[in-house]
PDB file of C-alpha atoms in Angstrom:
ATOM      1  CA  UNK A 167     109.867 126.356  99.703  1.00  0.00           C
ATOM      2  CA  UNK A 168     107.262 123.947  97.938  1.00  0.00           C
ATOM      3  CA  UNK A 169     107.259 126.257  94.602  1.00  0.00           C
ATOM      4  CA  UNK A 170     103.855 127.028  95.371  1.00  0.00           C
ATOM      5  CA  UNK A 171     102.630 123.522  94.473  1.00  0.00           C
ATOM      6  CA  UNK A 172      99.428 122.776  96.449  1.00  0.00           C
ATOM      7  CA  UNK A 173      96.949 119.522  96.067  1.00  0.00           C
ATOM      8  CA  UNK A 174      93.468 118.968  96.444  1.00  0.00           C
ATOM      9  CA  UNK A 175      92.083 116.381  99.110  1.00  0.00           C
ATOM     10  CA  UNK A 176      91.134 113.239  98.159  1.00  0.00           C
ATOM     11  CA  UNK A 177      89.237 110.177  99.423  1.00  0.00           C
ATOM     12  CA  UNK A 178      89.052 107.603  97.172  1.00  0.00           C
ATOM     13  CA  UNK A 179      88.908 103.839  98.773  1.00  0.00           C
ATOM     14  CA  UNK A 180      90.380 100.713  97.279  1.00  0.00           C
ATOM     15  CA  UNK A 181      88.886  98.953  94.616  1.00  0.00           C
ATOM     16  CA  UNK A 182      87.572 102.025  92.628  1.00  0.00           C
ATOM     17  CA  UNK A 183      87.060 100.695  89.199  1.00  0.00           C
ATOM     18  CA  UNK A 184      84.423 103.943  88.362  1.00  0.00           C
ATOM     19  CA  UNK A 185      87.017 106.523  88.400  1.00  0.00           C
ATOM     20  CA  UNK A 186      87.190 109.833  90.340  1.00  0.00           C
ATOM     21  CA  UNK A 187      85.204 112.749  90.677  1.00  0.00           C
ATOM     22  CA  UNK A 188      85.570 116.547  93.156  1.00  0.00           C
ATOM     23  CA  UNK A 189      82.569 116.639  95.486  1.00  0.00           C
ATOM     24  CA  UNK A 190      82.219 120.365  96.747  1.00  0.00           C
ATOM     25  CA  UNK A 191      79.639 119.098  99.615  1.00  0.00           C
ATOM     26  CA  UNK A 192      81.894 115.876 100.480  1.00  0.00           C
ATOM     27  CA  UNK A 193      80.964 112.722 101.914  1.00  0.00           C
ATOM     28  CA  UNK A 194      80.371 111.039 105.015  1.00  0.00           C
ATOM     29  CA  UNK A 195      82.057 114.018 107.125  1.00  0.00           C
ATOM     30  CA  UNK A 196      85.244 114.107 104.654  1.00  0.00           C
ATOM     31  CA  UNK A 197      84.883 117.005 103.348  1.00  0.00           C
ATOM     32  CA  UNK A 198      85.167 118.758  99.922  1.00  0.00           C
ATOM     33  CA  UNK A 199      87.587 116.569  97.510  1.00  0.00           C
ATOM     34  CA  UNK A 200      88.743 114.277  95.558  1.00  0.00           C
ATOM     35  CA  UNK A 201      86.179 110.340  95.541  1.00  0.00           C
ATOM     36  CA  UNK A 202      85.747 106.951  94.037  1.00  0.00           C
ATOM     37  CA  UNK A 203      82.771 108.234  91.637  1.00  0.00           C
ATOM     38  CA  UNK A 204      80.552 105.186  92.716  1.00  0.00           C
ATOM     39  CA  UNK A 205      79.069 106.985  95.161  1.00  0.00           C
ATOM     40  CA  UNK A 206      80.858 104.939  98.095  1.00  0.00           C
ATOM     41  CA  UNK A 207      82.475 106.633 101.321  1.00  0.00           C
ATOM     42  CA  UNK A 208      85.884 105.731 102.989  1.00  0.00           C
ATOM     43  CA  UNK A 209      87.457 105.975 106.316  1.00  0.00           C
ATOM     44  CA  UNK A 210      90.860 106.688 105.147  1.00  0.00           C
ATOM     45  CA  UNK A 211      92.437 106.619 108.385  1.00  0.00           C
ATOM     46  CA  UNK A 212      92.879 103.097 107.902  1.00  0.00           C
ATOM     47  CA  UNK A 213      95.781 102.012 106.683  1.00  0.00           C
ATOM     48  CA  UNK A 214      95.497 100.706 102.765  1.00  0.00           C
ATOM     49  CA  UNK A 215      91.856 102.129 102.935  1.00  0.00           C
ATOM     50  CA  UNK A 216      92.780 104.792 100.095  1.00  0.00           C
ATOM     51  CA  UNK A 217      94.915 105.512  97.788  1.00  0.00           C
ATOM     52  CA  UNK A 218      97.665 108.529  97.255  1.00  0.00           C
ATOM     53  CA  UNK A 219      97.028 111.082  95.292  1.00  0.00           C
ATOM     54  CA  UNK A 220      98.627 114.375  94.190  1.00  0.00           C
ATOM     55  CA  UNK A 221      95.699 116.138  92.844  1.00  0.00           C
ATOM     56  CA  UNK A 222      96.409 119.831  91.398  1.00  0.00           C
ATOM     57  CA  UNK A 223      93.792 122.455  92.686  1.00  0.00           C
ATOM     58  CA  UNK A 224      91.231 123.334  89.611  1.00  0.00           C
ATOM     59  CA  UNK A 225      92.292 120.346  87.773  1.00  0.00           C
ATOM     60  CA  UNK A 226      89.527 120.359  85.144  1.00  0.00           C
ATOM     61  CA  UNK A 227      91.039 117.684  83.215  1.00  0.00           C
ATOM     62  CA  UNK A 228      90.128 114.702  85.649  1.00  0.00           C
ATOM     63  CA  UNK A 229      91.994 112.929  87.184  1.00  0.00           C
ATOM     64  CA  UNK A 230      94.253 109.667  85.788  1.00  0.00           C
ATOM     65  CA  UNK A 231      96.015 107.050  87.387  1.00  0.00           C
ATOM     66  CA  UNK A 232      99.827 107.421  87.110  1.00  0.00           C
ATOM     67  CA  UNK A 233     101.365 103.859  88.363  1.00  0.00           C
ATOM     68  CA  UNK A 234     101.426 104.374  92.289  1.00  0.00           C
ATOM     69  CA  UNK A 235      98.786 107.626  92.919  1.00  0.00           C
ATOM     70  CA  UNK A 236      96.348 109.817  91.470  1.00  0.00           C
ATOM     71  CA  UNK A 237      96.933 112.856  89.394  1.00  0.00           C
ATOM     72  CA  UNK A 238      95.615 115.578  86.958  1.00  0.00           C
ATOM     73  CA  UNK A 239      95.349 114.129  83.679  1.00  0.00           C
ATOM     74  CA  UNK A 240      96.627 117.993  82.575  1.00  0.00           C
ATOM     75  CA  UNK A 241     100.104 116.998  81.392  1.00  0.00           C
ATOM     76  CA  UNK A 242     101.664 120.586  82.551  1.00  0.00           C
ATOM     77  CA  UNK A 243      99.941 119.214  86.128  1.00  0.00           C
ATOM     78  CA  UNK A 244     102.149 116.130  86.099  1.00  0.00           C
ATOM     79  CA  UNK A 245     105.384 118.148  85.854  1.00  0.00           C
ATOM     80  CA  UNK A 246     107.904 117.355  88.193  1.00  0.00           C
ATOM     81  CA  UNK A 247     106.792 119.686  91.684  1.00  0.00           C
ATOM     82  CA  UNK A 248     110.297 119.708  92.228  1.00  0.00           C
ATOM     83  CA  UNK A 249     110.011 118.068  95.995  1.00  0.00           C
ATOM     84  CA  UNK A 250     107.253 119.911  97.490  1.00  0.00           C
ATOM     85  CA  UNK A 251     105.455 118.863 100.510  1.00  0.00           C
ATOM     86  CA  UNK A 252     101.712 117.350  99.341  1.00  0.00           C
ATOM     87  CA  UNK A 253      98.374 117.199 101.019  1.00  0.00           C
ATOM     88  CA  UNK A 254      97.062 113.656 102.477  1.00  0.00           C
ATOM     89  CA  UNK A 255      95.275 112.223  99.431  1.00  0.00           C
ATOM     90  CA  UNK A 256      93.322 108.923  99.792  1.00  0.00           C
ATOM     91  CA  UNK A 257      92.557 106.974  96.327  1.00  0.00           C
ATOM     92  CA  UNK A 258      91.938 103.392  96.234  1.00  0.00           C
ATOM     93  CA  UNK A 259      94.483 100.585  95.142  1.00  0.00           C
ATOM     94  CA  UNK A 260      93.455  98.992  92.063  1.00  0.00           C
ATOM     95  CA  UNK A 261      91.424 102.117  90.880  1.00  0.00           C
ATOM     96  CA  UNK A 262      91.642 101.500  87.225  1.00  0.00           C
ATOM     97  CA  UNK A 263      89.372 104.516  85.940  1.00  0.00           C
TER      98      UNK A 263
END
């Protein structure tokens, strides 16, 4: 039982320094999610392409970087999920937006 926590995709490559926006049409064949807000697209398949994220669905807060991934800047969002399993989320290293 994950406690019903869920997370949004994300694709956001290394080196992001323009912070993170949802795309609804996605890019480059990703899909709808989580991206670097420069505009740039990402194979995150390979290794240290992207960076982790845990993303809450309808975060409208934004997103913030929280030491090692991304998350809703929402503080209830950052609450501890209490172990849940998380979707593959891809944001850059270094992203400092």
């Amino acid at each position: 039982d994950n406690g019903g926590t869920d997370f949004d995709p994300c694709y956001v490559h290394t080196d992001c320094e323009t912070g993170v926006e949802w795309v609804d049409e996605g890019r480059n064949g990703g899909g709808q999610g989580w991206y670097c807000s420069d505009g740039q697209t990402v194979d995150c398949s390979q290794d240290g392409a992207c960076d982790a994220c845990q993303i809450t669905p309808n975060c409208t807060a934004g997103a913030t970087w929280d030491q090692d991934k991304w998350m809703c800047a929402s503080a209830s969002a950052q609450s501890d999920n209490g172990g849940t399993d998380f979707d593959p989320c891809y944001v850059h290293t270094d992203c400092e937006t």
